[in-house]
Amino acid sequence: MYDVIIVGGGPAGLSAALVLGRSDRSVLVCDRGDHRNDSSRAVHGFLTREGTPPDELLRLGREQLRPYKVEFAAVPVTDAVRESPGFLVSLADGRRARCRKLLLATGLVDLLPPIAGLGPLWGRSVFVCPYCDGWEFRGAPLAACGAEGAALALSLLRWSQDVMLFTNGGRPLAGDETERLAAAGVRVREEPIERLEGHEGTLERVVLAGGEAEPRRALFLKLPQRQRSDLAEKLALPVDDKHGAETRRRQSTRVPGLYLAGDASRDVMFAIVAAAEGAVAGMTIDGELQAEELAERVRRGSPASPGK
């Protein structure tokens, strides 16, 4: 039986594994190999790793776990059930593993709109987060997209004074939204977007229904997301109407022994925040394990020994 199984090998999962490994815990990290920022050229806002390609960041993380009792399984987890005194986890390759504590660091999936030409530009000049990717396009013609994108469009003024909002045929803007956008100099186009045109990952123009085109260098989308894994719901962990899984103090959940870290909670969705949440989860889990081990020693009347 592992002390901990971590589902998800992104920044949150690897950070938790590092804390737990350095606490001399046995850990299994199950990672299906796809991550939310796979299409991005670089990770931004991550102190000491600014501009690092996402796959390189994860490679470094895995490399730094080699000295510890951390194992990896490059397969999805298909099921997890509570089974005293912990959890029984089923892997897609038929293996099953038991653990005392379970951490979900499975993240989210962005639900992209069906706009022609978006795919080759996603993560290169079409993004969701201006704090992550706005700097590289400062001063360039920018745009927000989505009927709920008024606030996003206004935030883009921090990086450029040439900002548009494409509602893509969605709901009409509210009167106060229209007023604020106009006062800020943000132009609004309400027609559906027919396609995006660009070259080698760089957006060049947004083509609207009817053929008219607006030149833009980067587009920021206000997107819905869903959980990358259904394990939270299978374990009866509440998921809100925005598909964020519920967490409590220090990454714990209402399900005993189950913890959650990273984007799956839909908190601040930065890679460095996910890593921080993973570290908090690792400390919380180890503290819970220590408390349980001490209680068992007291029950048995046996002295504590280091590393046990």
Backbone as numpy.savetxt, mean C-alpha at the origin, in Angstrom:
# Nx Ny Nz CAx CAy CAz Cx Cy Cz
5.94 -24.99 14.40 5.10 -23.79 14.40 5.98 -22.55 14.40
5.68 -21.62 13.50 6.39 -20.35 13.47 5.86 -19.44 14.58
6.72 -18.57 15.06 6.22 -17.54 15.96 5.25 -16.62 15.21
5.65 -16.24 14.00 4.85 -15.28 13.22 4.89 -15.66 11.75
3.74 -15.58 11.10 3.68 -15.60 9.64 3.25 -14.22 9.19
3.99 -13.69 8.23 3.68 -12.39 7.64 3.22 -12.63 6.21
2.04 -12.14 5.89 1.52 -12.26 4.53 1.75 -10.92 3.84
2.68 -10.90 2.89 3.02 -9.68 2.19 4.47 -9.31 2.42
5.23 -9.17 1.33 6.66 -8.89 1.43 7.04 -7.53 0.90
6.17 -6.53 1.09 6.51 -5.16 0.75 7.20 -4.48 1.92
7.28 -3.14 1.91 7.97 -2.43 2.99 7.43 -2.75 4.38
6.10 -2.87 4.52 5.52 -3.17 5.83 5.92 -4.56 6.31
5.75 -5.55 5.45 6.05 -6.92 5.84 7.52 -7.14 6.13
8.41 -6.58 5.29 9.84 -6.77 5.51 10.32 -6.03 6.75
9.76 -4.86 7.00 10.13 -4.11 8.20 9.74 -4.86 9.46
8.53 -5.42 9.46 8.10 -6.24 10.60 9.01 -7.45 10.77
9.36 -8.08 9.66 10.24 -9.25 9.72 11.60 -8.90 10.30
12.10 -7.70 10.00 13.39 -7.28 10.54 13.32 -7.13 12.06
12.29 -6.47 12.55 12.15 -6.30 14.00 11.99 -7.65 14.68
11.17 -8.51 14.10 10.95 -9.83 14.70 12.18 -10.72 14.59
12.87 -10.65 13.46 14.10 -11.42 13.32 15.13 -11.02 14.35
15.26 -9.73 14.59 16.22 -9.23 15.57 15.74 -9.48 17.00
14.51 -9.95 17.14 14.00 -10.40 18.45 14.12 -11.91 18.59
14.84 -12.53 17.66 15.08 -13.98 17.66 13.78 -14.77 17.51
12.87 -14.25 16.71 11.62 -14.95 16.43 11.73 -15.71 15.12
11.03 -16.83 15.04 10.95 -17.58 13.78 9.81 -17.00 12.96
10.13 -16.63 11.73 9.19 -15.89 10.89 9.13 -16.52 9.50
7.94 -16.61 8.95 7.74 -16.98 7.56 7.07 -15.82 6.86
7.71 -15.30 5.80 7.14 -14.23 4.99 6.62 -14.85 3.70
5.32 -14.73 3.47 4.69 -15.25 2.25 4.41 -14.07 1.33
4.98 -14.09 0.15 4.84 -12.95 -0.76 4.54 -13.44 -2.17
3.43 -12.99 -2.72 3.02 -13.44 -4.05 3.80 -12.76 -5.17
4.56 -11.71 -4.85 5.47 -11.13 -5.83 4.96 -9.94 -6.59
3.71 -9.52 -6.36 3.22 -8.31 -7.02 2.91 -7.27 -5.96
3.30 -6.02 -6.27 3.17 -4.94 -5.30 2.57 -3.70 -5.96
2.00 -2.85 -5.14 1.23 -1.72 -5.66 2.07 -0.78 -6.53
3.34 -0.62 -6.20 4.17 0.33 -6.95 5.11 -0.34 -7.94
4.76 -1.53 -8.39 5.63 -2.25 -9.34 5.89 -1.45 -10.62
4.92 -0.64 -11.05 5.07 0.09 -12.30 5.89 1.37 -12.14
6.19 1.75 -10.91 6.90 3.00 -10.67 8.39 2.86 -10.99
8.97 3.96 -11.42 10.41 3.96 -11.66 11.20 4.02 -10.36
10.64 4.70 -9.36 11.41 4.94 -8.14 10.49 5.15 -6.95
11.02 4.86 -5.78 10.35 5.17 -4.51 10.78 6.56 -4.07
9.82 7.37 -3.65 10.14 8.73 -3.20 9.66 8.95 -1.78
10.29 9.91 -1.11 9.91 10.23 0.26 10.38 9.22 1.28
11.32 8.36 0.90 11.83 7.31 1.79 13.25 7.70 2.18
13.41 8.18 3.41 14.69 8.71 3.87 15.81 7.69 3.66
16.90 8.13 3.08 18.12 7.39 2.70 17.93 6.51 1.47
16.70 6.36 0.98 16.46 5.53 -0.20 15.70 6.30 -1.28
15.77 7.63 -1.24 15.09 8.46 -2.23 15.54 8.08 -3.64
14.56 7.81 -4.52 14.86 7.49 -5.91 15.23 6.05 -6.18
15.18 5.19 -5.17 15.51 3.78 -5.37 14.38 3.07 -6.12
14.68 2.27 -7.14 13.62 1.49 -7.79 12.94 0.57 -6.79
11.62 0.39 -6.90 10.89 -0.42 -5.92 11.45 -1.83 -5.75
11.81 -2.49 -6.85 12.31 -3.87 -6.72 13.66 -3.90 -6.02
14.46 -2.85 -6.20 15.76 -2.79 -5.52 15.57 -2.55 -4.02
14.61 -1.73 -3.65 14.32 -1.51 -2.23 13.95 -2.82 -1.55
13.11 -3.61 -2.19 12.70 -4.89 -1.60 13.84 -5.90 -1.61
14.68 -5.87 -2.65 15.83 -6.77 -2.68 16.77 -6.48 -1.50
17.01 -5.20 -1.26 17.85 -4.82 -0.13 17.23 -5.27 1.19
15.91 -5.11 1.30 15.24 -5.53 2.52 15.37 -7.02 2.77
15.17 -7.81 1.72 15.31 -9.27 1.88 16.75 -9.66 2.21
17.70 -8.98 1.57 19.10 -9.28 1.82 19.46 -9.03 3.29
18.92 -7.97 3.86 19.26 -7.63 5.24 18.57 -8.54 6.26
17.68 -9.40 5.80 17.03 -10.36 6.69 17.76 -11.70 6.76
18.81 -11.85 5.96 19.49 -13.15 5.88 20.08 -13.63 7.21
20.57 -12.76 8.09 21.16 -13.28 9.34 20.15 -13.86 10.33
18.87 -13.68 10.07 17.87 -14.00 11.08 17.05 -15.24 10.71
16.21 -15.65 11.64 15.38 -16.84 11.41 14.12 -16.46 10.62
14.36 -15.88 9.46 13.27 -15.43 8.59 13.31 -16.25 7.31
12.23 -16.94 7.02 12.11 -17.73 5.80 11.14 -17.04 4.84
11.27 -17.39 3.55 10.40 -16.81 2.54 9.69 -17.90 1.75
8.45 -17.64 1.41 7.68 -18.50 0.51 7.11 -17.60 -0.58
7.57 -17.81 -1.81 7.16 -16.94 -2.92 5.87 -17.44 -3.55
4.86 -17.62 -2.73 3.55 -18.10 -3.19 2.46 -17.35 -2.43
1.27 -17.22 -3.03 0.17 -16.56 -2.32 -0.34 -17.42 -1.17
-0.91 -16.76 -0.19 -1.66 -17.43 0.87 -3.12 -17.46 0.45
-3.71 -18.64 0.43 -5.09 -18.78 -0.04 -6.11 -18.77 1.09
-5.66 -19.11 2.30 -6.61 -19.15 3.41 -5.86 -19.06 4.72
-6.56 -18.58 5.73 -6.02 -18.55 7.09 -7.19 -18.68 8.05
-7.05 -19.55 9.01 -8.11 -19.75 10.00 -7.50 -19.74 11.39
-8.28 -19.27 12.34 -7.83 -19.31 13.73 -7.90 -20.74 14.22
-6.82 -21.16 14.85 -6.73 -22.52 15.37 -5.86 -22.47 16.62
-6.46 -22.66 17.77 -5.74 -22.53 19.03 -4.45 -23.36 19.01
-3.32 -22.74 19.37 -3.17 -21.42 19.98 -2.81 -20.31 19.00
-3.11 -20.45 17.73 -2.72 -19.43 16.77 -3.54 -19.50 15.50
-2.84 -19.70 14.37 -3.50 -19.70 13.07 -2.93 -20.84 12.21
-3.78 -21.35 11.34 -3.38 -22.30 10.31 -3.48 -21.59 8.98
-2.36 -21.53 8.27 -2.26 -20.77 7.02 -2.06 -21.75 5.87
-2.86 -21.60 4.81 -2.76 -22.46 3.62 -2.13 -21.68 2.48
-1.12 -22.28 1.84 -0.43 -21.66 0.72 -0.92 -22.24 -0.60
-0.74 -21.47 -1.67 -1.25 -21.88 -2.98 -0.57 -23.13 -3.51
0.61 -23.45 -3.03 1.30 -24.65 -3.51 0.93 -25.90 -2.72
-0.07 -25.79 -1.86 -0.54 -26.94 -1.10 0.03 -27.07 0.30
1.07 -26.31 0.59 1.64 -26.37 1.93 0.72 -25.70 2.95
0.85 -26.13 4.18 0.16 -25.48 5.28 1.17 -25.21 6.39
0.99 -24.09 7.07 1.92 -23.71 8.14 1.13 -23.13 9.30
1.65 -23.35 10.49 1.00 -22.83 11.69 1.86 -21.73 12.30
1.19 -20.80 12.97 1.90 -19.71 13.62 1.14 -19.27 14.86
1.88 -18.64 15.76 1.26 -18.11 16.97 0.60 -16.76 16.69
1.21 -15.96 15.84 0.66 -14.65 15.49 0.70 -14.49 13.97
-0.26 -13.72 13.46 -0.37 -13.53 12.01 -0.42 -12.04 11.70
0.42 -11.60 10.78 0.44 -10.20 10.34 0.05 -10.13 8.87
-0.97 -9.35 8.57 -1.36 -9.08 7.19 -0.72 -7.78 6.75
0.13 -7.86 5.73 0.76 -6.69 5.13 0.57 -6.79 3.63
-0.67 -7.06 3.24 -1.00 -7.44 1.87 -1.30 -6.26 0.96
-1.53 -5.08 1.51 -1.69 -3.90 0.69 -3.00 -3.80 -0.06
-3.00 -2.89 -1.02 -4.19 -2.57 -1.80 -3.90 -2.69 -3.29
-4.98 -2.74 -4.06 -4.90 -2.68 -5.53 -5.65 -1.43 -5.97
-5.01 -0.61 -6.79 -5.68 0.55 -7.37 -6.58 0.10 -8.51
-7.82 0.58 -8.51 -8.78 0.21 -9.56 -8.74 1.29 -10.64
-8.01 1.01 -11.70 -7.79 1.99 -12.76 -9.03 2.14 -13.63
-9.31 3.36 -14.07 -10.45 3.56 -14.98 -10.13 3.00 -16.36
-11.16 2.61 -17.11 -10.93 2.04 -18.45 -10.68 3.13 -19.49
-9.51 3.75 -19.40 -9.13 4.81 -20.34 -8.05 4.26 -21.26
-8.28 4.32 -22.55 -7.31 3.83 -23.52 -5.98 4.57 -23.36
-4.90 3.82 -23.42 -3.57 4.41 -23.35 -3.04 4.62 -21.95
-3.84 4.31 -20.93 -3.40 4.56 -19.56 -2.30 3.59 -19.13
-2.42 2.33 -19.53 -1.52 1.29 -19.04 -0.04 1.61 -19.17
0.45 1.98 -20.38 1.88 2.24 -20.53 2.38 3.46 -19.76
1.45 4.32 -19.34 1.82 5.54 -18.63 1.72 5.41 -17.12
1.05 4.35 -16.65 0.79 4.17 -15.22 2.10 3.99 -14.46
2.29 4.81 -13.44 3.50 4.76 -12.64 4.67 5.51 -13.26
4.49 6.04 -14.47 5.54 6.79 -15.16 5.18 8.26 -15.29
3.96 8.54 -15.69 3.47 9.92 -15.73 2.00 10.01 -15.37
1.41 8.91 -14.96 0.06 8.87 -14.38 0.20 8.25 -12.99
-0.27 8.98 -11.98 0.00 8.60 -10.59 -1.25 8.80 -9.74
-1.11 8.48 -8.45 -2.17 8.79 -7.49 -1.72 9.81 -6.45
-0.42 9.93 -6.21 0.06 10.71 -5.07 1.02 11.82 -5.50
0.60 13.09 -5.44 1.53 14.16 -5.80 2.69 14.31 -4.83
2.50 13.92 -3.57 3.62 13.99 -2.62 4.71 12.99 -2.98
4.33 11.92 -3.63 5.31 10.92 -4.08 5.95 11.32 -5.40
5.17 11.88 -6.32 5.64 12.02 -7.70 5.50 13.42 -8.29
5.03 14.39 -7.51 4.84 15.73 -8.05 6.14 16.46 -8.35
7.16 16.24 -7.54 8.40 17.01 -7.68 9.01 16.87 -9.06
9.01 15.68 -9.61 9.63 15.45 -10.92 8.91 16.19 -12.04
7.70 16.69 -11.79 6.92 17.38 -12.82 6.61 18.82 -12.42
7.40 19.37 -11.50 7.15 20.73 -11.04 7.26 21.71 -12.21
6.30 22.61 -12.28 6.28 23.62 -13.33 5.70 23.15 -14.64
5.38 21.86 -14.76 4.84 21.30 -16.01 3.32 21.37 -16.00
2.68 21.24 -17.16 1.22 21.18 -17.21 0.72 19.89 -16.55
-0.05 20.02 -15.48 -0.52 18.88 -14.71 -2.04 18.79 -14.77
-2.56 17.64 -14.37 -4.02 17.47 -14.33 -4.38 16.47 -13.26
-5.57 16.67 -12.71 -6.22 15.67 -11.85 -7.38 15.09 -12.63
-7.74 13.86 -12.31 -8.82 13.20 -13.02 -9.75 12.53 -12.04
-11.05 12.72 -12.27 -12.06 12.07 -11.45 -13.09 13.05 -10.95
-14.32 12.59 -10.84 -15.40 13.46 -10.38 -15.17 13.91 -8.94
-14.38 13.14 -8.19 -14.06 13.50 -6.80 -12.68 14.15 -6.71
-12.18 14.66 -7.83 -10.79 15.12 -7.87 -10.56 16.59 -7.65
-11.57 17.35 -7.21 -11.39 18.80 -7.04 -10.30 19.11 -6.03
-10.34 18.47 -4.88 -9.32 18.73 -3.86 -7.93 18.32 -4.35
-7.86 17.21 -5.09 -6.59 16.77 -5.65 -6.05 17.80 -6.63
-6.92 18.33 -7.49 -6.50 19.34 -8.45 -5.95 20.57 -7.74
-6.62 21.01 -6.70 -6.16 22.19 -5.96 -4.81 21.92 -5.30
-4.60 20.71 -4.82 -3.31 20.40 -4.18 -2.16 20.43 -5.18
-2.44 20.16 -6.45 -1.38 20.15 -7.47 -0.79 21.54 -7.71
-1.49 22.58 -7.28 -0.96 23.94 -7.43 0.32 24.15 -6.65
0.62 23.27 -5.71 1.89 23.34 -4.98 3.06 23.09 -5.92
2.85 22.33 -6.98 3.92 21.93 -7.89 3.86 22.65 -9.25
2.70 23.17 -9.61 2.57 23.86 -10.90 1.38 24.80 -10.85
1.49 25.90 -11.57 0.36 26.82 -11.67 -0.50 26.53 -12.89
-0.10 25.54 -13.68 -0.87 25.13 -14.86 -1.52 23.79 -14.56
-2.72 23.85 -13.99 -3.42 22.65 -13.53 -4.82 22.61 -14.12
-5.23 21.41 -14.55 -6.58 21.18 -15.03 -7.23 20.05 -14.23
-8.56 20.03 -14.26 -9.32 18.92 -13.70 -10.17 18.32 -14.81
-10.01 17.02 -15.04 -10.88 16.28 -15.95 -11.84 15.44 -15.11
-13.13 15.73 -15.20 -14.09 14.93 -14.43 -14.45 13.64 -15.15
-14.04 13.51 -16.43 -14.21 12.28 -17.20 -15.68 11.85 -17.27
-16.56 12.82 -17.44 -17.98 12.51 -17.58 -18.66 12.09 -16.31
-18.02 12.32 -15.17 -18.60 11.93 -13.89 -19.62 12.93 -13.39
-19.92 12.85 -12.11 -20.97 13.70 -11.54 -20.60 15.17 -11.71
-21.62 16.04 -11.87 -21.34 17.48 -11.95 -20.68 17.97 -10.67
-19.79 18.92 -10.80 -19.15 19.49 -9.63 -20.15 20.29 -8.81
-19.96 20.29 -7.50 -20.79 21.11 -6.63 -20.42 22.58 -6.83
-21.36 23.46 -6.47 -21.14 24.88 -6.67 -19.91 25.41 -5.97
-19.68 24.97 -4.73 -18.51 25.47 -4.00 -17.22 24.93 -4.60
-17.25 23.72 -5.16 -16.07 23.18 -5.82 -15.73 24.01 -7.06
-16.74 24.30 -7.86 -16.53 25.11 -9.06 -15.96 26.48 -8.70
-16.47 27.05 -7.63 -16.02 28.38 -7.20 -14.55 28.36 -6.77
-14.17 27.36 -5.99 -12.78 27.28 -5.53 -11.82 27.01 -6.68
-12.22 26.13 -7.59 -11.36 25.83 -8.74 -11.16 27.06 -9.62
-12.24 27.78 -9.87 -12.14 28.98 -10.69 -11.26 30.04 -10.03
-11.43 30.21 -8.72 -10.64 31.21 -8.00 -9.15 30.87 -8.03
-8.85 29.57 -8.08 -7.45 29.13 -8.09 -6.88 29.05 -9.50
-7.70 29.29 -10.51 -7.22 29.23 -11.88 -7.12 27.83 -12.46
-7.83 26.88 -11.87 -7.84 25.50 -12.38 -8.93 25.35 -13.42
-8.55 25.03 -14.64 -9.54 24.81 -15.70 -10.18 23.44 -15.55
-11.45 23.34 -15.90 -12.21 22.09 -15.75 -12.74 21.66 -17.11
-12.52 20.37 -17.43 -13.16 19.77 -18.61 -14.02 18.61 -18.11
-15.30 18.62 -18.49 -16.24 17.63 -17.98 -16.51 16.48 -18.95
-15.99 16.57 -20.19 -16.23 15.51 -21.17 -15.52 14.22 -20.77
-16.03 13.09 -21.22 -15.30 11.83 -21.01 -13.95 11.87 -21.73
-12.98 11.20 -21.14 -11.66 11.07 -21.77 -11.70 9.89 -22.73
-11.31 10.14 -23.96 -11.29 9.07 -24.96 -10.01 8.24 -24.86
-8.87 8.94 -24.69 -7.61 8.21 -24.58 -6.51 9.16 -24.07
-5.45 8.54 -23.61 -4.23 9.26 -23.26 -3.17 8.95 -24.30
-2.42 9.96 -24.69 -1.35 9.76 -25.65 -0.03 10.18 -25.03
1.00 9.39 -25.30 2.31 9.70 -24.77 3.37 8.91 -25.49
4.61 9.05 -25.02 5.74 8.38 -25.66 6.71 7.92 -24.59
7.05 6.63 -24.63 8.02 6.04 -23.70 7.69 6.37 -22.25
6.41 6.24 -21.91 5.98 6.42 -20.54 5.66 7.84 -20.14
5.88 8.79 -21.02 5.63 10.19 -20.69 4.34 10.66 -21.35
3.40 11.12 -20.55 2.14 11.65 -21.07 2.40 12.90 -21.90
1.71 13.00 -23.04 1.82 14.18 -23.88 0.50 14.93 -24.00
-0.60 14.19 -24.10 -1.89 14.88 -24.25 -3.03 13.99 -23.77
-4.10 14.65 -23.34 -5.35 13.99 -22.96 -6.35 14.29 -24.06
-6.83 13.24 -24.73 -7.76 13.39 -25.84 -9.18 13.14 -25.32
-10.04 14.12 -25.53 -11.41 14.05 -25.03 -12.35 13.50 -26.09
-13.52 13.06 -25.64 -14.55 12.62 -26.58 -14.85 13.78 -27.54
-14.83 13.48 -28.81 -14.99 14.53 -29.81 -13.69 14.90 -30.47
-12.55 14.46 -29.87 -11.27 14.63 -30.53 -10.41 15.76 -30.04
-10.95 16.69 -29.25 -10.13 17.79 -28.77 -9.09 17.27 -27.77
-7.88 17.82 -27.83 -6.79 17.34 -26.98 -6.26 18.47 -26.11
-5.88 18.12 -24.90 -5.26 19.06 -23.97 -3.86 18.55 -23.65
-2.83 19.35 -23.93 -1.47 18.92 -23.60 -1.25 18.89 -22.09
-0.77 17.76 -21.59 -0.45 17.60 -20.16 0.79 16.72 -20.05
1.58 16.94 -19.01 2.78 16.14 -18.79 2.58 15.05 -17.74
1.67 15.27 -16.81 1.41 14.26 -15.78 -0.05 14.35 -15.36
-0.60 13.21 -15.01 -2.01 13.11 -14.62 -2.08 12.37 -13.29
-2.83 12.94 -12.36 -3.01 12.33 -11.04 -4.46 11.91 -10.88
-4.66 10.65 -10.51 -5.99 10.06 -10.46 -6.49 9.95 -9.03
-7.76 10.27 -8.84 -8.45 10.00 -7.58 -9.14 8.65 -7.75
-8.55 7.61 -7.15 -8.97 6.24 -7.46 -9.58 5.53 -6.26
-10.51 4.63 -6.52 -10.89 3.67 -5.48 -9.85 2.56 -5.42
-9.83 1.87 -4.29 -8.94 0.72 -4.14 -9.72 -0.46 -3.58
-9.11 -1.61 -3.64 -9.65 -2.79 -2.96 -8.50 -3.51 -2.28
-8.85 -4.34 -1.31 -7.83 -5.15 -0.65 -7.19 -6.11 -1.65
-5.87 -6.21 -1.62 -5.18 -7.14 -2.51 -5.48 -8.59 -2.14
-5.81 -8.83 -0.88 -6.11 -10.17 -0.39 -7.46 -10.15 0.31
-8.15 -11.29 0.29 -9.42 -11.39 1.00 -9.25 -12.00 2.39
-8.01 -12.10 2.86 -7.77 -12.74 4.15 -8.39 -11.96 5.30
-8.37 -10.64 5.23 -8.94 -9.84 6.32 -10.41 -10.19 6.53
-11.15 -10.25 5.43 -12.57 -10.58 5.54 -12.77 -12.04 5.97
-11.93 -12.94 5.48 -12.05 -14.34 5.89 -11.84 -14.51 7.39
-11.03 -13.63 7.96 -10.75 -13.70 9.40 -11.67 -12.79 10.20
-12.75 -12.32 9.56 -13.78 -11.51 10.21 -13.26 -10.16 10.68
-12.26 -9.62 9.97 -11.77 -8.29 10.27 -12.58 -7.27 9.48
-13.21 -6.30 10.13 -14.06 -5.35 9.41 -13.29 -4.56 8.36
-13.94 -4.37 7.21 -13.40 -3.56 6.12 -14.41 -2.45 5.84
-13.96 -1.20 5.81 -14.89 -0.08 5.68 -15.34 0.11 4.24
-16.18 1.14 4.02 -16.76 1.33 2.69 -15.73 1.79 1.66
-14.53 2.16 2.09 -13.45 2.48 1.17 -12.44 1.34 1.08
-12.84 0.19 1.61 -12.05 -1.05 1.53 -10.78 -1.00 2.37
-10.76 -0.16 3.39 -9.66 -0.17 4.34 -9.98 -1.10 5.50
-9.04 -1.95 5.86 -9.25 -2.88 6.97 -9.00 -2.16 8.30
-9.78 -2.51 9.29 -9.75 -1.83 10.59 -8.55 -2.26 11.42
-7.86 -1.27 11.98 -6.80 -1.56 12.94 -7.09 -0.83 14.24
-6.45 -1.31 15.29 -6.54 -0.69 16.60 -5.15 -0.23 17.03
-4.94 -0.08 18.32 -3.70 0.47 18.83 -2.51 -0.40 18.44
-1.46 0.26 17.95 -0.18 -0.40 17.64 -0.35 -1.56 16.66
-1.17 -1.34 15.64 -1.37 -2.27 14.52 -2.10 -3.55 14.91
-2.67 -3.61 16.09 -3.48 -4.76 16.47 -4.86 -4.65 15.83
-5.64 -5.70 15.92 -7.01 -5.70 15.40 -7.93 -6.30 16.46
-9.21 -6.29 16.16 -10.16 -6.87 17.09 -10.08 -8.40 17.12
-9.38 -8.99 16.16 -9.20 -10.44 16.13 -7.94 -10.79 16.92
-8.04 -11.51 18.02 -6.86 -11.81 18.83 -5.76 -12.51 18.02
-4.55 -11.97 18.13 -3.41 -12.58 17.45 -3.22 -12.13 16.01
-4.14 -11.32 15.49 -4.07 -10.84 14.11 -3.68 -9.37 14.10
-2.72 -9.03 13.24 -2.20 -7.67 13.15 -2.22 -7.23 11.68
-2.17 -5.92 11.48 -2.26 -5.39 10.12 -1.33 -4.20 10.00
-0.59 -4.11 8.90 0.32 -2.99 8.67 0.36 -2.65 7.19
0.64 -1.38 6.90 0.79 -0.95 5.52 -0.49 -0.41 4.92
-0.52 -0.36 3.58 -1.62 0.27 2.86 -2.97 -0.39 3.08
-3.00 -1.63 3.53 -4.27 -2.33 3.68 -5.24 -1.60 4.61
-4.70 -0.76 5.51 -5.57 0.00 6.41 -6.02 1.32 5.79
-5.49 1.67 4.60 -5.82 2.92 3.92 -5.55 4.14 4.79
-4.47 4.10 5.54 -4.05 5.27 6.30 -3.21 6.12 5.35
-2.15 6.74 5.82 -1.26 7.49 4.94 -0.47 6.49 4.10
-0.68 6.53 2.78 -0.14 5.47 1.93 1.20 5.86 1.31
2.22 5.94 2.17 3.61 6.16 1.77 4.38 4.87 2.07
5.38 4.58 1.26 6.20 3.40 1.52 6.88 3.49 2.88
7.36 4.69 3.24 8.06 4.82 4.51 7.10 4.69 5.68
5.85 5.11 5.51 4.85 4.94 6.56 4.50 3.46 6.71
4.39 2.76 5.58 4.14 1.31 5.64 5.26 0.61 6.40
6.52 1.01 6.12 7.65 0.41 6.82 7.58 0.71 8.32
7.20 1.94 8.66 7.09 2.30 10.07 6.00 1.48 10.76
4.86 1.32 10.08 3.78 0.50 10.66 4.24 -0.95 10.83
5.03 -1.44 9.89 5.55 -2.79 10.03 6.44 -2.93 11.25
7.29 -1.91 11.50 8.15 -1.94 12.68 7.32 -1.93 13.96
6.28 -1.09 13.99 5.40 -1.03 15.16 4.73 -2.39 15.37
4.25 -2.98 14.28 3.60 -4.29 14.39 4.57 -5.33 14.93
5.82 -5.31 14.44 6.80 -6.26 14.92 7.05 -6.15 16.41
7.18 -4.91 16.89 7.38 -4.70 18.33 6.16 -5.15 19.13
4.98 -4.82 18.63 3.75 -5.20 19.34 3.63 -6.72 19.43
3.88 -7.38 18.32 3.78 -8.85 18.29 4.78 -9.48 19.25
6.03 -9.01 19.20 7.02 -9.60 20.10 6.64 -9.35 21.56
6.14 -8.17 21.87 5.71 -7.90 23.23 4.60 -8.82 23.69
3.65 -9.10 22.79 2.56 -10.02 23.13 3.10 -11.44 23.34
4.02 -11.85 22.49 4.60 -13.19 22.65 5.38 -13.29 23.96
6.13 -12.25 24.29 6.87 -12.27 25.56 5.92 -12.40 26.74
4.82 -11.63 26.71 3.86 -11.68 27.81 3.25 -13.07 27.95
2.93 -13.69 26.82 2.36 -15.04 26.86 3.37 -16.05 27.39
4.62 -15.91 26.95 5.66 -16.84 27.40 5.92 -16.70 28.90
5.92 -15.46 29.39 6.13 -15.25 30.81 4.97 -15.83 31.62
3.75 -15.61 31.14 2.59 -16.16 31.85 2.65 -17.68 31.91
3.14 -18.30 30.83 3.25 -19.76 30.83 4.33 -20.22 31.80
5.44 -19.49 31.89 6.48 -19.87 32.84 5.98 -19.74 34.28
5.24 -18.67 34.54 4.68 -18.49 35.88 3.75 -19.65 36.22
2.95 -20.03 35.22 2.01 -21.13 35.46 2.75 -22.42 35.78
3.86 -22.64 35.07 4.62 -23.87 35.27 5.61 -23.77 36.44
5.87 -22.54 36.87 6.84 -22.35 37.94 8.26 -22.54 37.50
8.53 -22.33 36.18 9.88 -22.52 35.65 10.54 -21.17 35.42
11.87 -21.06 35.60 12.57 -19.79 35.39 12.67 -19.44 33.91
12.78 -18.15 33.65 12.94 -17.69 32.27 14.36 -17.97 31.79
14.50 -18.20 30.49 15.82 -18.37 29.90 15.93 -17.46 28.69
17.13 -16.92 28.39 17.28 -15.98 27.28 16.82 -16.57 25.96
16.13 -15.74 25.17 15.72 -16.16 23.84 14.56 -17.11 23.82
13.92 -17.36 24.94 12.80 -18.30 24.98 11.53 -17.61 25.46
